Short mmCIF file of C-alpha atoms and ligand atoms in Angstrom, two decimals:
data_model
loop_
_atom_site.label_atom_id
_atom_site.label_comp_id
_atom_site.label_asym_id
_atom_site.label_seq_id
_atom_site.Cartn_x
_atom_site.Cartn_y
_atom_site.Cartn_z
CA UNK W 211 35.87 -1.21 29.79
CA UNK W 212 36.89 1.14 27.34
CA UNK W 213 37.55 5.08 28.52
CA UNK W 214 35.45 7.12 26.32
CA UNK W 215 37.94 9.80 25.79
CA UNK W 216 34.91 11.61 23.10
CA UNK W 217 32.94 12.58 26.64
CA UNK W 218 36.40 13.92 28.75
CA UNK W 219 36.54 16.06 25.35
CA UNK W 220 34.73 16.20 22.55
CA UNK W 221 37.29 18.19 20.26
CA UNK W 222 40.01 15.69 20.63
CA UNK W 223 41.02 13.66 17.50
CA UNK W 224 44.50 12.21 18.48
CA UNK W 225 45.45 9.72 21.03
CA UNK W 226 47.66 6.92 21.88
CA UNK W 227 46.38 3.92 23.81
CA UNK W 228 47.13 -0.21 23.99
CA UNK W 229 44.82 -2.56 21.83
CA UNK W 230 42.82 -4.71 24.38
CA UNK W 231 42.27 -7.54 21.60
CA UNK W 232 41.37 -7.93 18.18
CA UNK W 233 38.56 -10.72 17.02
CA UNK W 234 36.20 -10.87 14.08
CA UNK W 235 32.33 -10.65 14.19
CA UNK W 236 29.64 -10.98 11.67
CA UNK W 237 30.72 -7.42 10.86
CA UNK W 238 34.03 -7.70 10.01
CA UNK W 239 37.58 -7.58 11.77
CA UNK W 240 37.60 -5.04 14.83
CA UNK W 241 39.62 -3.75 17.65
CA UNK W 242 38.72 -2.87 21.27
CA UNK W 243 41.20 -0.43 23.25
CA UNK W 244 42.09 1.07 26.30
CA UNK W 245 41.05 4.33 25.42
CA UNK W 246 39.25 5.83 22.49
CA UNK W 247 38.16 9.04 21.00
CA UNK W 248 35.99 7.47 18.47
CA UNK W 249 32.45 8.03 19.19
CA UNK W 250 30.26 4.87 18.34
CA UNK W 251 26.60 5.02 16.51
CA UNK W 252 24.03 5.44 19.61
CA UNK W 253 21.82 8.08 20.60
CA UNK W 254 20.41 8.95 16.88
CA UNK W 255 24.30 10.24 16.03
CA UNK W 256 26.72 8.02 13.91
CA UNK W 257 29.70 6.62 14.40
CA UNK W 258 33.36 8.47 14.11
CA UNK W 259 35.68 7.70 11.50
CA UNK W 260 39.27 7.88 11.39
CA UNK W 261 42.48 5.42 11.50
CA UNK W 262 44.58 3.51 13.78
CA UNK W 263 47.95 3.91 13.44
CA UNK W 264 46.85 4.17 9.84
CA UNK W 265 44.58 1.37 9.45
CA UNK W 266 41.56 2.89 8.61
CA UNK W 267 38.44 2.65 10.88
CA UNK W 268 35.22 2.36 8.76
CA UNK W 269 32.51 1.80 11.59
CA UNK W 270 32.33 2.14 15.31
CA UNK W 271 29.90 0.25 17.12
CA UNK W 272 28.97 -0.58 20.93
CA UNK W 273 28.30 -4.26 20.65
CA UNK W 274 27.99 -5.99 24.49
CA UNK W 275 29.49 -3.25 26.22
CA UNK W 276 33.06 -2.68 24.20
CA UNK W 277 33.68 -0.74 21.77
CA UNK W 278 34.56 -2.31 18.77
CA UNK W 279 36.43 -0.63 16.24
CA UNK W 280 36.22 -2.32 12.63
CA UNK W 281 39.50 -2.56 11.20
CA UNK W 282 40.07 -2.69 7.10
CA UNK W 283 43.31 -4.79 8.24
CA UNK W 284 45.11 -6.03 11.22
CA UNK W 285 46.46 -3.91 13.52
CA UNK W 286 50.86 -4.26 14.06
CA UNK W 287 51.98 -3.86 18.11
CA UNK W 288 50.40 -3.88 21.13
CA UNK W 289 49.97 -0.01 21.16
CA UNK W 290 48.54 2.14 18.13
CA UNK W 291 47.85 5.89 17.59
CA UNK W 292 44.44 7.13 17.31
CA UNK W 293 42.56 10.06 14.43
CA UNK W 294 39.33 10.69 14.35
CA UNK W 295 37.93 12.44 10.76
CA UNK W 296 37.42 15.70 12.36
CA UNK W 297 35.28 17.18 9.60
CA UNK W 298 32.87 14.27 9.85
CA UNK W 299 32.54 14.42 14.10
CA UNK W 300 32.40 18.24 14.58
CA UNK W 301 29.36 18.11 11.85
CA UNK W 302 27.98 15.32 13.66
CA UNK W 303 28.11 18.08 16.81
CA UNK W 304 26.96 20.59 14.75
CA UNK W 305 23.72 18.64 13.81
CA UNK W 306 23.52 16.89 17.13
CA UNK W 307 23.32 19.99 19.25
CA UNK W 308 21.20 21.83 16.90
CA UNK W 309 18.75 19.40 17.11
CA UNK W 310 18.11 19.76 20.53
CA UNK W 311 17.98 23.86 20.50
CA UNK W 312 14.97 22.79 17.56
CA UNK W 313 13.53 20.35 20.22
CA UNK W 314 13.70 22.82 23.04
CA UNK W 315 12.04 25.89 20.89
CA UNK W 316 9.51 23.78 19.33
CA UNK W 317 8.64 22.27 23.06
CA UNK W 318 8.69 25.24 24.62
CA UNK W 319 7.30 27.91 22.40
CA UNK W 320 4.35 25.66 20.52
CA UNK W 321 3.87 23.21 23.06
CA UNK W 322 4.88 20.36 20.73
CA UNK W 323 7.31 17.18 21.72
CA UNK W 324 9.82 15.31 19.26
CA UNK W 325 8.54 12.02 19.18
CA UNK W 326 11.79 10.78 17.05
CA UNK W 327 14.90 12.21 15.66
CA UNK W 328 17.50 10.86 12.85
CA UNK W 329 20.86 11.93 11.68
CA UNK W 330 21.30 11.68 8.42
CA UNK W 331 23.97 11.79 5.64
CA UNK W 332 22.77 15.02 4.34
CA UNK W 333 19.61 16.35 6.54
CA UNK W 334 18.69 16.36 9.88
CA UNK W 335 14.89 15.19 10.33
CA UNK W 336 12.33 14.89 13.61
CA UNK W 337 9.15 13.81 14.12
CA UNK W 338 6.99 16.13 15.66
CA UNK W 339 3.56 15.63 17.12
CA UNK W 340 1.88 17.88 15.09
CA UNK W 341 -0.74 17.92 12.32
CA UNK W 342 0.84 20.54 10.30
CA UNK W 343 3.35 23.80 10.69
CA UNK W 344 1.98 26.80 9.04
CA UNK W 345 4.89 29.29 7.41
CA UNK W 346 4.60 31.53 10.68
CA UNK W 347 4.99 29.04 13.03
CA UNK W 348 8.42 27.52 11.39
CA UNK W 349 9.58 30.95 10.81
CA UNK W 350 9.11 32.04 14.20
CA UNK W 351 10.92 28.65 15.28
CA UNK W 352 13.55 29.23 12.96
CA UNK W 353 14.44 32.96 14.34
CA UNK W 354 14.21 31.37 18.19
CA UNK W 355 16.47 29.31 17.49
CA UNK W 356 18.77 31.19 16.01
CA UNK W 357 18.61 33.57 18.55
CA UNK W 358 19.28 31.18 20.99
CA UNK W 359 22.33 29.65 18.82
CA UNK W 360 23.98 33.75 18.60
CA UNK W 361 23.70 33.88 22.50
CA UNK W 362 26.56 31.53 22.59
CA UNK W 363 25.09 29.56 25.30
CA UNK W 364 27.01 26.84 27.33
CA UNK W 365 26.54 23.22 26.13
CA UNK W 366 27.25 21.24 29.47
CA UNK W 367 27.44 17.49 29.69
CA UNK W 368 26.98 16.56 33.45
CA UNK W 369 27.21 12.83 34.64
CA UNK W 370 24.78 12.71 37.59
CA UNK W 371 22.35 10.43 39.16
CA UNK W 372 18.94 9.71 38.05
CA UNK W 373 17.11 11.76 41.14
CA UNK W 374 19.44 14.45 40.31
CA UNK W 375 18.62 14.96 37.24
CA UNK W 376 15.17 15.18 38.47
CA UNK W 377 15.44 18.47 39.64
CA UNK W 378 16.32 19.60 36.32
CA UNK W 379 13.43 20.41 33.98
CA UNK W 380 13.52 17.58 31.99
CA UNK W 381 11.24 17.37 28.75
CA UNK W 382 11.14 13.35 28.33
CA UNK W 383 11.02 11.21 31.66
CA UNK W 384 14.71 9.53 31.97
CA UNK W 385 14.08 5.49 31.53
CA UNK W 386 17.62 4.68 32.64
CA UNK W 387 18.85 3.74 36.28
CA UNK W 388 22.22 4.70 38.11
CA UNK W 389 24.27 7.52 36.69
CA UNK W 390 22.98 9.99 33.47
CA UNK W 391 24.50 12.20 31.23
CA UNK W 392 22.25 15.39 31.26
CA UNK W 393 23.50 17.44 28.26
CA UNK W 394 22.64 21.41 29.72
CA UNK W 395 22.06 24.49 27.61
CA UNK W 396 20.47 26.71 30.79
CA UNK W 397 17.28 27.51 30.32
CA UNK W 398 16.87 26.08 26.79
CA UNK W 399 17.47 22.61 27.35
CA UNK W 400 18.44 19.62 29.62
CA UNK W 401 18.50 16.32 27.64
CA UNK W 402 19.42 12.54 28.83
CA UNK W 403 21.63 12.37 25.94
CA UNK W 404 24.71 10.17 25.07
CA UNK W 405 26.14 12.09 22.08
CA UNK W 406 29.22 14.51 21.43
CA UNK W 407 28.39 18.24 21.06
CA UNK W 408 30.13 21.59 20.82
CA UNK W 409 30.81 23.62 23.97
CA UNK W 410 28.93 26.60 23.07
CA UNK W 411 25.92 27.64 21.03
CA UNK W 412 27.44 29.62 18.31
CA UNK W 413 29.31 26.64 17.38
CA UNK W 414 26.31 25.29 15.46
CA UNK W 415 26.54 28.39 13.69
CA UNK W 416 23.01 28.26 12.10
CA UNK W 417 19.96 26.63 11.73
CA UNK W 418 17.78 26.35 8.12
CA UNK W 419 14.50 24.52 7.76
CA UNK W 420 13.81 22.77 4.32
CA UNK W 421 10.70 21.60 4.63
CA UNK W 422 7.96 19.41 6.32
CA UNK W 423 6.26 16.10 5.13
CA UNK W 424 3.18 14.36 6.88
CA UNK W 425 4.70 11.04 8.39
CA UNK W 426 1.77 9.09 10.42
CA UNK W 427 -0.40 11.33 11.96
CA UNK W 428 2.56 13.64 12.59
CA UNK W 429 4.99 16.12 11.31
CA UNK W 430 8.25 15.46 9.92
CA UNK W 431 10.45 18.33 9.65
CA UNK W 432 13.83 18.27 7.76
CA UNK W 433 16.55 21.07 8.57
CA UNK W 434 20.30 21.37 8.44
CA UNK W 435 22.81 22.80 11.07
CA UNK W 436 26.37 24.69 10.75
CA UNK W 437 28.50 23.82 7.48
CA UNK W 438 25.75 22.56 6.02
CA UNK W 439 23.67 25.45 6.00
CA UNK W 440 26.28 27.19 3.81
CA UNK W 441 26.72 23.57 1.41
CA UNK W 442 23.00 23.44 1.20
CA UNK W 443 23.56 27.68 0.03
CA UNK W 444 25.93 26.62 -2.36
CA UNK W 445 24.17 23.97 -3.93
CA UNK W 446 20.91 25.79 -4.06
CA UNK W 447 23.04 28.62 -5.65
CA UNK W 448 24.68 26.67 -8.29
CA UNK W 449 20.71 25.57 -9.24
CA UNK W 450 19.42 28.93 -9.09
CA UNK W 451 22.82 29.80 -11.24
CA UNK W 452 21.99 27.28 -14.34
CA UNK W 453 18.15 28.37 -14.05
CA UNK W 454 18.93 31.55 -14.63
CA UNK W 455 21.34 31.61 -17.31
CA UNK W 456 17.99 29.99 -18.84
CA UNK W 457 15.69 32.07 -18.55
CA UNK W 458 18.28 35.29 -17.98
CA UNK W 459 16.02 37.40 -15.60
CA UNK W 460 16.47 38.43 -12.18
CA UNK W 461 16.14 35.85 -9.38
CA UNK W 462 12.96 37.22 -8.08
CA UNK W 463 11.31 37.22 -11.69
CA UNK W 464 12.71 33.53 -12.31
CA UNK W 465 9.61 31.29 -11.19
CA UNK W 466 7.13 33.07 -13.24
CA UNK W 467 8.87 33.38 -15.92
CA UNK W 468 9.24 29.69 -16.10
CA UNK W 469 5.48 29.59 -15.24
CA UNK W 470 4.94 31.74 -18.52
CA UNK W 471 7.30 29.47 -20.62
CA UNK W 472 5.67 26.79 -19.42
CA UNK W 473 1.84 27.74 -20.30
CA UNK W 474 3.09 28.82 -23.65
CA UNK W 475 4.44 25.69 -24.46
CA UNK W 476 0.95 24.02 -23.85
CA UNK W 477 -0.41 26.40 -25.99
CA UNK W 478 1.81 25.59 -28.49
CA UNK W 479 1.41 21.61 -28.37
CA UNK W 480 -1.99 22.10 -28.27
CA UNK W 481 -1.45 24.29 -31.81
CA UNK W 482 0.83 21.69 -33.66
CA UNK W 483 -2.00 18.93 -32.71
CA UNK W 484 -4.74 20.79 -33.87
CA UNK W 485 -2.49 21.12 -36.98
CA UNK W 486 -1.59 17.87 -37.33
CA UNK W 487 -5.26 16.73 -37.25
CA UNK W 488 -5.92 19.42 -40.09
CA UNK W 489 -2.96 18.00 -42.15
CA UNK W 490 -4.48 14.25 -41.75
CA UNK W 491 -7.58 15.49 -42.89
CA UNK W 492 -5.70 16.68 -46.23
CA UNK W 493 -3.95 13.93 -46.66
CA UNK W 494 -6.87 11.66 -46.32
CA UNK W 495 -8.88 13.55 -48.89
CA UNK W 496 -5.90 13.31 -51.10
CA UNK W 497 -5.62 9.68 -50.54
CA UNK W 498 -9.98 9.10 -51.13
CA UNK W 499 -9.44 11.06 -54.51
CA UNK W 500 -6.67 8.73 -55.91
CA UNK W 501 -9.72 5.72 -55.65
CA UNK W 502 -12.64 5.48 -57.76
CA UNK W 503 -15.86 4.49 -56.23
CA UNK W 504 -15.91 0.89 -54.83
CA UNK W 505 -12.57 0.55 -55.46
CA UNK W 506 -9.86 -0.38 -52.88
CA UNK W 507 -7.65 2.45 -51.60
CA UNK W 508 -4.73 0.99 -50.26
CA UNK W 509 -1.30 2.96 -49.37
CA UNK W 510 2.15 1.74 -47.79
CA UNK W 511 3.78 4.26 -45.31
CA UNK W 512 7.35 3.82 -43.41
CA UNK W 513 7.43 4.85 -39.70
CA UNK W 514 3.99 5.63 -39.19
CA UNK W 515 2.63 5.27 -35.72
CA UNK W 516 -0.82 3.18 -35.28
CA UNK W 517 -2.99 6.32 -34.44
CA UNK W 518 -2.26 7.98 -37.75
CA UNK W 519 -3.23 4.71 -39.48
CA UNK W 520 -6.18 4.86 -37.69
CA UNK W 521 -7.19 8.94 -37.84
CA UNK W 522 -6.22 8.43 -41.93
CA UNK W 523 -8.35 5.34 -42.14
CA UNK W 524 -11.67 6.84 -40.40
CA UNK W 525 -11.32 9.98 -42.25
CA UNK W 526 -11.29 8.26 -45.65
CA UNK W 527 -14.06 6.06 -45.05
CA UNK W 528 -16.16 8.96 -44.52
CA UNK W 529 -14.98 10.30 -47.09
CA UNK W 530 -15.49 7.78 -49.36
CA UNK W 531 -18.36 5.50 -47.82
CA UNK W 532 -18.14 2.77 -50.52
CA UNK W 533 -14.40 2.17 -50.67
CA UNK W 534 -12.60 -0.56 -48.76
CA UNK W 535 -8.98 1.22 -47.64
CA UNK W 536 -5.89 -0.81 -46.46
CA UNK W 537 -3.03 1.09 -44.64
CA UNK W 538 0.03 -0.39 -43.45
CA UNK W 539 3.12 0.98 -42.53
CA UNK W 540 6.72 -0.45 -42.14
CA UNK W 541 8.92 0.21 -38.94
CA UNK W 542 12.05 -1.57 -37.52
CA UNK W 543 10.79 -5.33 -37.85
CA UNK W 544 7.14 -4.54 -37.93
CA UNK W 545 4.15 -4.13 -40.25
CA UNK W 546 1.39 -2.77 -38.70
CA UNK W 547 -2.06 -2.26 -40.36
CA UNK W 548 -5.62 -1.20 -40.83
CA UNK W 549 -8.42 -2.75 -42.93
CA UNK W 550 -11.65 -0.93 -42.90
CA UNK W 551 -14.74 0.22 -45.13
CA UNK W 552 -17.26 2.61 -45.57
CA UNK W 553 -20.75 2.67 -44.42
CA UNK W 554 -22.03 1.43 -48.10
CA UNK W 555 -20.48 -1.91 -48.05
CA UNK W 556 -20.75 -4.77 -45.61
CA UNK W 557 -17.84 -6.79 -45.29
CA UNK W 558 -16.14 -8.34 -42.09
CA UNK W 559 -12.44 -6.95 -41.77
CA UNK W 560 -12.08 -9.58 -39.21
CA UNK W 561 -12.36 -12.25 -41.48
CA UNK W 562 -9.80 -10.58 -43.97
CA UNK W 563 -7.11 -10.14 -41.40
CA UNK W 564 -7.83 -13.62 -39.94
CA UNK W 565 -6.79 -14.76 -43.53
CA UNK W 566 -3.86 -12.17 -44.22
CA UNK W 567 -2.28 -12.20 -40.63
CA UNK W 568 -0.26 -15.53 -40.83
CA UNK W 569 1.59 -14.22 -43.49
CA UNK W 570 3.41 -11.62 -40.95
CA UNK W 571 2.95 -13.54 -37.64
CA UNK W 572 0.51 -11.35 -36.93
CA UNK W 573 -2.47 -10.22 -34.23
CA UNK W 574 -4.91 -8.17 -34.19
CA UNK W 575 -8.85 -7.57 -34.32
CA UNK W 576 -11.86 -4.74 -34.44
CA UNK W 577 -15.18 -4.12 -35.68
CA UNK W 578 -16.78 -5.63 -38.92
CA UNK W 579 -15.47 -2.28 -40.52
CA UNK W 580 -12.51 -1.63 -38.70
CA UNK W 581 -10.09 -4.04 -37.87
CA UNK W 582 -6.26 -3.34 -36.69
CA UNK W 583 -3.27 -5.51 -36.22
CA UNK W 584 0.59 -6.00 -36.57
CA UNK W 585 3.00 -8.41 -37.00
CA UNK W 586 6.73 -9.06 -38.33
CA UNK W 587 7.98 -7.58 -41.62
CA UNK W 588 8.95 -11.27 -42.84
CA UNK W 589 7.20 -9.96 -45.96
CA UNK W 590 7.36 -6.35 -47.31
CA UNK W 591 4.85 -3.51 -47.03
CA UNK W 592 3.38 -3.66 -50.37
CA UNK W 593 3.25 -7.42 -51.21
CA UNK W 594 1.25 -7.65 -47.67
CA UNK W 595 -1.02 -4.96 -48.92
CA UNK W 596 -1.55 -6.84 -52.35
CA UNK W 597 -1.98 -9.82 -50.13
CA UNK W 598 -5.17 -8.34 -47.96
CA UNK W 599 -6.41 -6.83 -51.39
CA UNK W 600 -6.29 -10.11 -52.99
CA UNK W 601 -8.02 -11.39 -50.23
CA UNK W 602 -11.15 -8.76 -50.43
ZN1 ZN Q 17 21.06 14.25 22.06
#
């Protein structure tokens, strides 16, 4: 079996050791060793990454009790030198141990368990049998626990047996036999845990809640420890930064004055529509005075979407109750269209368009005084128009 050189200590990256054997799995091409500082996925934390005598290692998993070490190529020699990413482990601690000082406070202060825990690429989230968190609650968790965190408190890993660790004031009931590792802040927290974590407190450096989302009858609360609390800082600043060269006003004043640019836009949408309904009713009026009575108003447009066709077309018919109209308008490869009439006359549209809409490919359909449609411009605006009037 593999020496897990990541529990003798957690803060070393570099080794030497022989390579046991290297095979190939459904995963890939891997390597078990002698020794190893890489820390495989388990316990909610992910796996180490890193090289072997520069072969880079891209996963570490515990797969029938080795270690296996998936290789990008073969290792050369029977002996190879070992480096773990630092950056990516002691974030891993970071998030790892700060999740159990969240644990502990949350347990201890509000009488609420973690019923699940994941380590993610970019937040830390766990589930916590709750119905909600109200502001005060997660801001009195969030000052606990970085009280706890400035203390500088031990983090102890102890190997120990099972009615050992009994003693201890254990939070979940330990469902493994033999031997455990108990990871020990005193007084805060004594965990069955299998993961890598900083030696003191302060190393997590700091704690920052980001929210909470209702996940099956529980709480899920999503946070981020140590360097991450200052990357999340920077990100958020760089947002805050582009917002405000925006709206140029203090950060404080920044939300409602985006409230107050907001509402004013409504109000001004709501303005240009009411125009643009006043400017169709002009333009239908202008349209009913070219016809005569009883005659046939008919007009060709270019780029005109179907509800204008359809606004201009009821408004002339009121207008002018015993005139038929025809509107049709030209865009990209279609001709769409409106056939309708006033009040005065009795004529079924439907009928026209059945005749007309062959010549353009076309569908469409309405009431006996109102019929729309479209089709393909295979013919042109106009001669389609002269078409339905023909057809009248
Ligand atoms: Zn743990």
């Amino acid at each position: 079996m593999t020496t897990k050189l990541f529990y003798e200590d957690p803060y070393r990256t570099q080794f030497e050791t022989t390579v046991l054997k290297q095979e190939e799995d459904k995963q890939g091409l891997y390597a078990v060793l002698q020794e190893t500082a890489f820390y495989p996925t388990g316990g909610g934390q992910p796996h180490d990454t890193g090289t072997l005598s520069g072969v880079k290692v891209t996963d570490v998993e515990e797969v029938d009790g080795e270690i296996r070490h998936y290789i990008e190529e073969p290792l050369q020699g029977d002996t190879v030198e070992g480096s773990v990413d630092w950056e990516r482990r002691f974030d891993h601690m970071q998030q790892h141990s700060g999740q159990h000082i969240v644990s502990a406070v949350f347990h201890d202060t509000f009488n609420l368990p973690t019923t699940s825990f994941h380590l993610g690429k970019e937040t830390v989230t766990i589930d916590l049998d709750a119905e909600e968190l109200s502001d005060e609650v997660l801001q009195q968790a969030e000052d606990k626990v970085q009280e706890i965190i400035m203390k500088g408190l031990p983090i102890e890993p102890e190997w120990m047996s099972v009615e050992k660790a009994g003693d201890y004031p254990l939070r979940k009931p330990l469902s493994v036999e033999g031997d455990v590792r108990l990871v020990i802040i005193p007084e805060v927290d004594y965990s069955g845990c299998g993961g890598t974590h900083p030696a003191s407190t302060s190393e997590v450096l700091a704690v920052k809640f980001l929210g909470w989302t209702k996940n099956k009858k529980q709480v899920r609360l999503e946070f981020v420890c140590g360097h991450r609390v200052l990357k999340e800082l920077g990100a958020k600043h760089q947002v805050l930064g582009d917002v405000k060269r925006l709206v140029s006003r203090p950060e404080p004043e920044v939300a409602d004055e985006i409230e107050q640019l907001l509402t004013a836009g409504k109000e001004k949408e709501k303005r240009i529509r009411d125009l643009e309904e006043k400017l169709l009713t002009y333009e239908a009026r202008e349209l009913a005075a070219e016809a005569l009575g009883g005659q046939v108003i008919q007009h060709v447009f270019e780029n005109r979407p179907m509800k204008d066709l359809q606004a201009l077309g009821k408004a002339i018919v009121e207008q002018k109750r015993d005139s038929y109209v025809i509107l049709v308008s030209e865009q990209d490869e279609q001709l769409q269209f409106i056939l309708a009439h006033g009040q005065e006359l009795d004529r079924n549209m439907n009928e026209v368009a059945k005749e007309v809409m062959p010549l353009i490919d076309g569908k469409g359909g309405g009431k006996p005084d109102f019929v729309q449609g479209g089709g393909r411009n295979v013919i042109d605006a106009v001669t389609f128009a002269d078409h339905v009037k023909n057809a009248l």
